[in-house]
Amino acid sequence: MIEQVWAELGGDPAAPGRLTTTGPDRTLGSRFPVTAFGTAAIGAALLAASDRPVAIDTRQAAVVLRSERYLRKVGVAPGSLFDPLSAFHRTADGWIRLHANYPWHAEAARRVLGLTADAGLDEVRAAIGTWEKVPLETALHEAGGVAAATRTEAEWAASDAGVAAGALPLVERRVVGEAAPRPPGRLRVLDLTRVIAGPVATRTLAAHGADVLRIDPPHRPEIEVQAWETLPGKRSAVAELPLEDLVAGADVLVTGYRPGSLDRFGLAPEELAERHPGLVVVTLSAWGHTGPWARRRGFDSLVQSACGIALVEGDPGALPAQVLDHATGYLGAAGALLAVAAQRRSGGTHHVRLALAGTAAHLQRLPRTDPDAVDVDPAPWLESLGPFTIASPPGTVDGRRLHWPSEPDYGGATPTWLP
């Protein structure tokens, strides 16, 4: 599968020969080939990061593709980050999946349902049960909430949003402006992402030596516990946009917001190409940049619900890992590194574009598998970082395991580049 994924990235066709994959065929139980696909995405990032022999074990892949499960601080799990509203709920004509981990999304859901902040889960379920799934999905979106009706694969494929998602490439790389090649040196990566996919991409770049500076806005701070697991190796600061001086000093800018939502800050790829020629811009979104859902908020669990994966995995159910997020993250890191190499070789301002819905469409086109899987002991694939226990960066380079260069510290850095 690595050859197919690598070809989608546009990499050197000979490069997959440097990758060795070991371990059982299935370490994540699913009707979709999540073990093979997730391992291939990780392998692609390893190939893009080094010209040396690299390797990945499917048992480590199973751990890092659900790395958030293994986070500990002083030996204690932080507890579930999922709000009780973030679940499948039965509607009058099926199911809907809500996402309410951020307080402002939970408030929007309760507002649409006509409930007060102290309403219990039973009241929420009763209110949802009076709605049909698609009208409720639409109402929540228009109110600033986040939800996706649970569709069959056929229903999704027949919808305008599904048609747009099905046409998305797994990874799109394009040149959006002319620029001279930049000189080699340590990568500076400006990280404007949150949750999983974007942070995994930038975390991977940090594991391979980049100076990654993550910025969170003060008016919408990240859930600190959620940030810990994706912050090792990075520096983290809280600051207002725009960040022109930081963008000017960056080699790579990674954003994880809805297409167009950062344009008012001058962060559209075409505008950046004019002001900062030679920059590599990576954009990750839920639904992609085309179609009627391009401006909708979304998360891995909601994409699974909308595109039919949930009804293939259960009644409804979910993939054994948030593999749409994690795989998209590793593919984003690979795309960024390949774009940097191309920029340093022949110049240009490069844009790498990915979407969870495009990753889902690719996964759904692959042959289905037996859901049985081998149990994995996570202990060999974890490491200690100060008070934290965190999954190690995946893979080996020239036979040596990777390790995080620093422990998580949310908001502890100043928003400046290292000398």
Short mmCIF file of C-alpha atoms in Angstrom, two decimals:
data_model
loop_
_atom_site.label_atom_id
_atom_site.label_comp_id
_atom_site.label_asym_id
_atom_site.label_seq_id
_atom_site.Cartn_x
_atom_site.Cartn_y
_atom_site.Cartn_z
CA MET A 1 0.00 0.00 0.00
CA ILE A 2 2.95 2.36 0.57
CA GLU A 3 3.56 2.50 -3.19
CA GLN A 4 0.00 3.72 -3.79
CA VAL A 5 0.11 6.31 -1.01
CA TRP A 6 3.57 7.49 -2.05
CA ALA A 7 2.41 7.87 -5.65
CA GLU A 8 -0.48 10.06 -4.45
CA LEU A 9 2.13 12.29 -2.79
CA GLY A 10 4.13 12.54 -6.01
CA GLY A 11 7.34 11.24 -4.46
CA ASP A 12 10.29 9.48 -6.12
CA PRO A 13 8.95 6.07 -7.24
CA ALA A 14 12.14 4.36 -6.01
CA ALA A 15 11.84 5.68 -2.46
CA PRO A 16 9.45 3.01 -1.05
CA GLY A 17 12.29 0.52 -1.48
CA ARG A 18 13.93 2.17 1.55
CA LEU A 19 10.96 1.37 3.80
CA THR A 20 10.74 -1.88 5.77
CA THR A 21 7.41 -2.79 7.38
CA THR A 22 7.24 -5.42 10.12
CA GLY A 23 4.55 -6.81 12.43
CA PRO A 24 1.14 -8.45 12.00
CA ASP A 25 -1.07 -7.51 9.05
CA ARG A 26 -3.90 -6.30 11.29
CA THR A 27 -3.26 -4.62 14.63
CA LEU A 28 -6.43 -2.48 14.43
CA GLY A 29 -9.68 -4.37 13.95
CA SER A 30 -11.90 -2.85 11.27
CA ARG A 31 -13.78 -3.68 8.11
CA PHE A 32 -11.55 -1.09 6.46
CA PRO A 33 -7.79 -1.69 6.01
CA VAL A 34 -6.88 0.84 8.68
CA THR A 35 -3.71 -0.97 9.79
CA ALA A 36 -2.25 -1.06 6.28
CA PHE A 37 -3.41 2.43 5.37
CA GLY A 38 -2.31 4.06 8.63
CA THR A 39 1.05 2.31 8.48
CA ALA A 40 1.53 3.48 4.89
CA ALA A 41 0.79 7.10 5.89
CA ILE A 42 3.40 6.87 8.66
CA GLY A 43 5.84 5.23 6.25
CA ALA A 44 5.35 8.07 3.77
CA ALA A 45 6.29 10.62 6.42
CA LEU A 46 9.42 8.63 7.28
CA LEU A 47 10.44 8.40 3.62
CA ALA A 48 9.93 12.13 3.12
CA ALA A 49 11.92 12.98 6.25
CA SER A 50 15.07 11.02 5.44
CA ASP A 51 17.04 9.61 2.53
CA ARG A 52 18.27 6.77 4.76
CA PRO A 53 16.64 3.33 5.29
CA VAL A 54 13.49 3.66 7.42
CA ALA A 55 11.17 1.16 9.08
CA ILE A 56 7.81 0.98 10.84
CA ASP A 57 6.24 -1.85 12.82
CA THR A 58 2.47 -2.26 12.60
CA ARG A 59 2.31 -2.71 16.38
CA GLN A 60 3.81 0.72 16.89
CA ALA A 61 1.49 2.06 14.20
CA ALA A 62 -1.50 0.79 16.21
CA VAL A 63 -0.26 2.72 19.24
CA VAL A 64 0.57 6.02 17.51
CA LEU A 65 -2.65 6.02 15.45
CA ARG A 66 -4.54 6.25 18.75
CA SER A 67 -1.78 7.90 20.76
CA GLU A 68 -4.22 10.07 22.69
CA ARG A 69 -5.34 6.95 24.59
CA TYR A 70 -1.92 6.46 26.16
CA LEU A 71 -1.20 9.94 27.52
CA ARG A 72 -0.43 9.98 31.24
CA LYS A 73 0.66 12.79 33.53
CA VAL A 74 2.38 11.62 36.70
CA GLY A 75 1.03 8.18 35.85
CA VAL A 76 -2.60 9.32 35.73
CA ALA A 77 -4.82 9.34 32.63
CA PRO A 78 -6.36 12.76 32.00
CA GLY A 79 -9.81 11.23 31.52
CA SER A 80 -12.08 11.41 28.52
CA LEU A 81 -11.97 14.64 26.55
CA PHE A 82 -15.37 13.90 25.04
CA ASP A 83 -18.31 15.90 26.31
CA PRO A 84 -21.38 13.71 26.99
CA LEU A 85 -23.04 15.42 24.02
CA SER A 86 -20.23 14.21 21.72
CA ALA A 87 -21.86 10.94 20.70
CA PHE A 88 -24.38 9.34 18.38
CA HIS A 89 -27.95 10.35 19.21
CA ARG A 90 -31.14 8.85 17.80
CA THR A 91 -33.32 11.20 15.78
CA ALA A 92 -36.86 10.75 14.50
CA ASP A 93 -35.51 9.15 11.30
CA GLY A 94 -32.06 7.77 12.14
CA TRP A 95 -28.92 8.97 13.91
CA ILE A 96 -26.84 12.10 14.22
CA ARG A 97 -23.32 12.54 15.61
CA LEU A 98 -22.66 15.65 17.69
CA HIS A 99 -19.29 17.13 18.61
CA ALA A 100 -19.37 19.39 21.65
CA ASN A 101 -15.93 19.16 23.26
CA TYR A 102 -15.39 22.90 22.90
CA PRO A 103 -17.74 24.92 25.15
CA TRP A 104 -18.93 27.17 22.31
CA HIS A 105 -20.02 24.14 20.27
CA ALA A 106 -21.89 22.68 23.25
CA GLU A 107 -23.61 26.04 23.79
CA ALA A 108 -24.71 26.14 20.15
CA ALA A 109 -26.17 22.64 20.38
CA ARG A 110 -28.16 23.43 23.51
CA ARG A 111 -29.38 26.68 21.98
CA VAL A 112 -30.73 24.91 18.87
CA LEU A 113 -32.37 22.25 21.04
CA GLY A 114 -33.94 24.88 23.28
CA LEU A 115 -32.17 23.60 26.39
CA THR A 116 -30.49 25.37 29.28
CA ALA A 117 -26.86 24.80 30.21
CA ASP A 118 -27.86 22.53 33.11
CA ALA A 119 -30.07 20.23 31.02
CA GLY A 120 -29.19 16.57 31.52
CA LEU A 121 -28.29 14.03 28.87
CA ASP A 122 -31.78 12.49 28.96
CA GLU A 123 -33.29 15.89 28.14
CA VAL A 124 -30.79 16.32 25.29
CA ARG A 125 -31.68 12.93 23.84
CA ALA A 126 -35.38 13.60 24.14
CA ALA A 127 -35.01 16.93 22.33
CA ILE A 128 -32.91 15.39 19.55
CA GLY A 129 -35.48 12.64 19.12
CA THR A 130 -38.06 15.19 17.97
CA TRP A 131 -35.89 16.25 15.00
CA GLU A 132 -35.16 14.60 11.68
CA LYS A 133 -31.43 14.15 11.24
CA VAL A 134 -30.68 16.36 8.21
CA PRO A 135 -32.73 19.39 9.33
CA LEU A 136 -31.05 19.17 12.75
CA GLU A 137 -27.61 18.88 11.11
CA THR A 138 -28.35 22.03 9.10
CA ALA A 139 -29.74 23.96 12.07
CA LEU A 140 -26.71 23.12 14.22
CA HIS A 141 -24.31 24.17 11.48
CA GLU A 142 -26.11 27.49 10.96
CA ALA A 143 -25.98 28.16 14.71
CA GLY A 144 -22.21 27.61 14.90
CA GLY A 145 -22.48 24.05 16.17
CA VAL A 146 -20.88 20.88 14.81
CA ALA A 147 -22.77 17.74 13.81
CA ALA A 148 -23.20 15.24 11.00
CA ALA A 149 -26.22 13.10 10.21
CA THR A 150 -25.38 9.41 9.98
CA ARG A 151 -25.67 8.35 6.34
CA THR A 152 -25.11 5.17 4.40
CA GLU A 153 -22.26 5.13 1.90
CA ALA A 154 -24.83 5.25 -0.91
CA GLU A 155 -26.60 8.27 0.60
CA TRP A 156 -23.30 10.11 0.94
CA ALA A 157 -22.19 9.25 -2.59
CA ALA A 158 -25.48 10.60 -3.96
CA SER A 159 -25.25 13.93 -2.10
CA ASP A 160 -23.57 17.05 -3.46
CA ALA A 161 -21.19 17.10 -0.50
CA GLY A 162 -20.33 13.45 -1.03
CA VAL A 163 -19.66 13.97 -4.74
CA ALA A 164 -17.27 16.82 -3.89
CA ALA A 165 -15.51 14.73 -1.24
CA GLY A 166 -15.17 11.76 -3.58
CA ALA A 167 -13.37 13.93 -6.12
CA LEU A 168 -10.73 15.11 -3.64
CA PRO A 169 -7.20 13.78 -4.09
CA LEU A 170 -5.61 12.13 -1.08
CA VAL A 171 -2.95 14.88 -1.10
CA GLU A 172 -2.83 17.84 -3.47
CA ARG A 173 0.45 19.66 -4.14
CA ARG A 174 0.46 22.78 -6.29
CA VAL A 175 2.69 25.77 -7.00
CA VAL A 176 0.92 29.08 -6.32
CA GLY A 177 3.70 31.53 -7.07
CA GLU A 178 7.21 32.01 -8.34
CA ALA A 179 10.18 32.19 -5.97
CA ALA A 180 13.88 31.49 -5.92
CA PRO A 181 15.02 28.34 -4.11
CA ARG A 182 15.58 28.91 -0.41
CA PRO A 183 18.90 27.77 1.11
CA PRO A 184 19.00 24.58 3.18
CA GLY A 185 18.83 24.80 6.95
CA ARG A 186 16.71 23.83 9.94
CA LEU A 187 13.03 24.15 9.09
CA ARG A 188 10.98 26.77 10.86
CA VAL A 189 7.35 25.65 11.02
CA LEU A 190 4.53 27.97 12.11
CA ASP A 191 1.73 25.80 13.50
CA LEU A 192 -1.81 27.21 13.42
CA THR A 193 -3.63 23.95 14.09
CA ARG A 194 -5.55 22.18 16.83
CA VAL A 195 -7.17 18.86 17.82
CA ILE A 196 -5.42 15.97 15.98
CA ALA A 197 -4.71 16.05 12.22
CA GLY A 198 -2.78 19.32 11.99
CA PRO A 199 -1.00 18.88 15.34
CA VAL A 200 0.09 15.36 14.30
CA ALA A 201 1.56 16.79 11.09
CA THR A 202 3.57 19.44 12.93
CA ARG A 203 4.49 17.06 15.77
CA THR A 204 5.96 14.75 13.13
CA LEU A 205 8.01 17.60 11.65
CA ALA A 206 9.32 18.40 15.15
CA ALA A 207 10.33 14.76 15.66
CA HIS A 208 12.48 15.05 12.54
CA GLY A 209 14.28 18.19 13.69
CA ALA A 210 12.11 21.17 12.74
CA ASP A 211 11.69 24.20 15.00
CA VAL A 212 7.90 24.14 15.37
CA LEU A 213 6.12 27.09 16.97
CA ARG A 214 2.44 26.56 17.69
CA ILE A 215 0.19 29.58 18.19
CA ASP A 216 -3.24 29.50 19.85
CA PRO A 217 -5.51 32.57 19.98
CA PRO A 218 -6.29 33.93 23.46
CA HIS A 219 -10.02 34.27 22.75
CA ARG A 220 -10.35 30.58 21.77
CA PRO A 221 -7.68 28.77 23.79
CA GLU A 222 -7.10 25.08 23.25
CA ILE A 223 -8.24 22.55 25.84
CA GLU A 224 -4.90 22.18 27.62
CA VAL A 225 -5.19 18.45 28.26
CA GLN A 226 -5.99 17.93 24.58
CA ALA A 227 -2.91 19.90 23.58
CA TRP A 228 -0.44 18.00 25.76
CA GLU A 229 -0.45 14.88 23.64
CA THR A 230 0.38 16.70 20.40
CA LEU A 231 2.89 19.22 21.80
CA PRO A 232 6.06 17.17 22.42
CA GLY A 233 8.97 18.58 20.47
CA LYS A 234 7.19 21.90 19.80
CA ARG A 235 7.16 25.34 21.37
CA SER A 236 3.72 26.69 22.22
CA ALA A 237 2.58 30.29 22.62
CA VAL A 238 -0.72 32.14 22.96
CA ALA A 239 -0.89 35.20 20.69
CA GLU A 240 -3.22 37.24 18.52
CA LEU A 241 -3.35 37.07 14.75
CA PRO A 242 -2.02 38.37 12.41
CA LEU A 243 1.57 37.17 12.89
CA GLU A 244 3.36 38.76 9.97
CA ASP A 245 6.82 38.71 11.54
CA LEU A 246 6.48 35.02 12.37
CA VAL A 247 5.21 34.17 8.89
CA ALA A 248 8.11 36.12 7.40
CA GLY A 249 10.57 33.94 9.31
CA ALA A 250 8.86 30.62 8.58
CA ASP A 251 9.72 28.03 5.96
CA VAL A 252 6.43 26.16 6.43
CA LEU A 253 3.01 27.38 7.58
CA VAL A 254 0.48 24.71 8.60
CA THR A 255 -3.16 25.65 9.20
CA GLY A 256 -6.03 23.45 10.33
CA TYR A 257 -9.05 25.73 10.02
CA ARG A 258 -11.94 25.83 7.55
CA PRO A 259 -10.96 26.89 4.01
CA GLY A 260 -11.08 30.67 3.77
CA SER A 261 -11.50 31.27 7.51
CA LEU A 262 -8.00 32.76 7.88
CA ASP A 263 -8.11 34.78 4.65
CA ARG A 264 -9.04 37.98 6.50
CA PHE A 265 -5.66 37.75 8.26
CA GLY A 266 -3.84 37.64 4.92
CA LEU A 267 -3.18 33.91 5.20
CA ALA A 268 -4.70 32.75 1.90
CA PRO A 269 -2.02 30.74 0.04
CA GLU A 270 -2.06 33.03 -3.00
CA GLU A 271 -1.64 36.14 -0.83
CA LEU A 272 1.17 34.50 1.11
CA ALA A 273 2.89 33.68 -2.19
CA GLU A 274 2.99 37.39 -2.99
CA ARG A 275 4.26 38.57 0.41
CA HIS A 276 6.46 35.59 1.32
CA PRO A 277 7.70 33.90 -1.85
CA GLY A 278 9.16 30.45 -1.27
CA LEU A 279 6.94 29.62 1.71
CA VAL A 280 5.40 26.15 1.87
CA VAL A 281 1.75 26.38 2.96
CA VAL A 282 -0.06 23.28 4.23
CA THR A 283 -3.83 23.48 4.76
CA LEU A 284 -5.87 20.73 6.40
CA SER A 285 -9.66 20.82 6.64
CA ALA A 286 -12.55 18.49 7.39
CA TRP A 287 -14.61 18.61 4.18
CA GLY A 288 -12.22 20.01 1.57
CA HIS A 289 -12.18 23.29 -0.33
CA THR A 290 -14.97 22.54 -2.82
CA GLY A 291 -18.64 21.60 -2.61
CA PRO A 292 -21.46 22.83 -0.38
CA TRP A 293 -19.74 21.77 2.86
CA ALA A 294 -16.41 23.51 2.23
CA ARG A 295 -17.05 26.10 4.96
CA ARG A 296 -18.51 23.66 7.51
CA ARG A 297 -16.77 22.79 10.73
CA GLY A 298 -15.90 19.15 11.13
CA PHE A 299 -13.94 16.51 12.98
CA ASP A 300 -12.90 12.90 12.34
CA SER A 301 -15.92 11.41 14.11
CA LEU A 302 -18.30 13.58 12.09
CA VAL A 303 -16.71 12.67 8.77
CA GLN A 304 -17.08 9.00 9.68
CA SER A 305 -20.75 9.61 10.43
CA ALA A 306 -21.52 11.55 7.26
CA CYS A 307 -19.65 9.42 4.72
CA GLY A 308 -21.04 6.02 5.74
CA ILE A 309 -18.06 4.60 7.61
CA ALA A 310 -20.02 4.62 10.89
CA LEU A 311 -22.76 2.37 9.50
CA VAL A 312 -20.22 -0.05 8.02
CA GLU A 313 -18.40 -0.30 11.37
CA GLY A 314 -21.54 -0.71 13.49
CA ASP A 315 -25.13 0.34 13.97
CA PRO A 316 -23.66 2.98 14.12
CA GLY A 317 -20.03 2.49 15.17
CA ALA A 318 -16.59 3.96 14.71
CA LEU A 319 -13.16 3.07 13.41
CA PRO A 320 -10.81 1.61 16.07
CA ALA A 321 -8.69 4.77 15.84
CA GLN A 322 -9.29 8.30 14.64
CA VAL A 323 -7.34 7.24 11.59
CA LEU A 324 -8.77 9.95 9.34
CA ASP A 325 -7.14 12.49 11.64
CA HIS A 326 -3.89 10.66 12.25
CA ALA A 327 -3.31 9.46 8.69
CA THR A 328 -4.09 12.92 7.33
CA GLY A 329 -1.56 14.32 9.79
CA TYR A 330 1.24 12.01 8.67
CA LEU A 331 0.38 12.63 5.02
CA GLY A 332 0.44 16.36 5.71
CA ALA A 333 3.94 16.06 7.18
CA ALA A 334 5.07 14.03 4.17
CA GLY A 335 3.56 16.54 1.75
CA ALA A 336 5.22 19.43 3.57
CA LEU A 337 8.64 17.79 3.47
CA LEU A 338 8.35 16.87 -0.21
CA ALA A 339 7.26 20.43 -1.00
CA VAL A 340 10.22 21.85 0.94
CA ALA A 341 12.58 19.57 -0.99
CA ALA A 342 11.03 20.69 -4.29
CA GLN A 343 11.25 24.35 -3.27
CA ARG A 344 14.91 24.09 -2.35
CA ARG A 345 15.58 22.24 -5.58
CA SER A 346 13.72 24.37 -8.11
CA GLY A 347 11.99 27.22 -6.25
CA GLY A 348 8.35 28.26 -6.20
CA THR A 349 5.80 28.87 -3.46
CA HIS A 350 4.10 25.55 -2.74
CA HIS A 351 0.66 24.73 -1.36
CA VAL A 352 -0.18 21.28 0.05
CA ARG A 353 -3.88 20.65 0.61
CA LEU A 354 -5.56 17.76 2.46
CA ALA A 355 -9.00 17.02 3.92
CA LEU A 356 -10.38 14.39 6.27
CA ALA A 357 -13.19 13.74 3.78
CA GLY A 358 -10.62 13.06 1.05
CA THR A 359 -8.78 10.65 3.35
CA ALA A 360 -12.09 8.92 4.10
CA ALA A 361 -12.92 8.62 0.40
CA HIS A 362 -9.53 7.02 -0.27
CA LEU A 363 -9.98 4.58 2.63
CA GLN A 364 -13.46 3.63 1.42
CA ARG A 365 -12.16 2.78 -2.05
CA LEU A 366 -9.70 0.23 -0.66
CA PRO A 367 -10.62 -3.49 -0.37
CA ARG A 368 -12.49 -4.35 2.84
CA THR A 369 -10.87 -6.60 5.46
CA ASP A 370 -11.61 -9.08 8.22
CA PRO A 371 -12.32 -7.06 11.39
CA ASP A 372 -10.28 -9.41 13.61
CA ALA A 373 -6.95 -8.05 14.85
CA VAL A 374 -3.94 -8.91 17.02
CA ASP A 375 -3.84 -7.34 20.49
CA VAL A 376 -0.92 -4.94 20.98
CA ASP A 377 1.00 -4.19 24.17
CA PRO A 378 1.61 -0.41 24.04
CA ALA A 379 4.42 -0.37 26.63
CA PRO A 380 7.36 -0.84 24.21
CA TRP A 381 6.20 2.13 22.17
CA LEU A 382 5.83 4.68 25.00
CA GLU A 383 8.38 7.06 26.53
CA SER A 384 8.66 9.41 29.50
CA LEU A 385 8.94 13.17 29.03
CA GLY A 386 9.14 15.00 32.35
CA PRO A 387 5.85 14.20 34.12
CA PHE A 388 4.30 12.80 30.93
CA THR A 389 4.12 9.34 29.40
CA ILE A 390 3.54 9.72 25.65
CA ALA A 391 3.67 7.50 22.58
CA SER A 392 7.09 7.77 20.93
CA PRO A 393 7.43 9.13 17.39
CA PRO A 394 6.81 6.23 15.02
CA GLY A 395 9.48 4.35 13.13
CA THR A 396 13.22 4.09 12.87
CA VAL A 397 15.73 5.93 10.69
CA ASP A 398 18.87 3.96 9.80
CA GLY A 399 17.94 1.49 12.52
CA ARG A 400 17.59 4.09 15.28
CA ARG A 401 14.31 4.79 17.07
CA LEU A 402 12.98 8.31 17.15
CA HIS A 403 12.37 10.21 20.40
CA TRP A 404 10.75 13.53 21.26
CA PRO A 405 13.24 16.37 21.75
CA SER A 406 11.23 18.13 24.48
CA GLU A 407 8.21 17.73 26.73
CA PRO A 408 4.81 19.44 26.22
CA ASP A 409 4.43 22.95 27.61
CA TYR A 410 1.20 24.58 26.52
CA GLY A 411 1.53 28.35 26.17
CA GLY A 412 4.97 28.41 27.77
CA ALA A 413 6.97 29.90 24.90
CA THR A 414 7.37 33.42 23.56
CA PRO A 415 6.09 33.89 19.99
CA THR A 416 9.51 34.32 18.40
CA TRP A 417 11.81 32.13 16.32
CA LEU A 418 14.88 30.51 17.82
CA PRO A 419 18.18 32.06 16.68
#
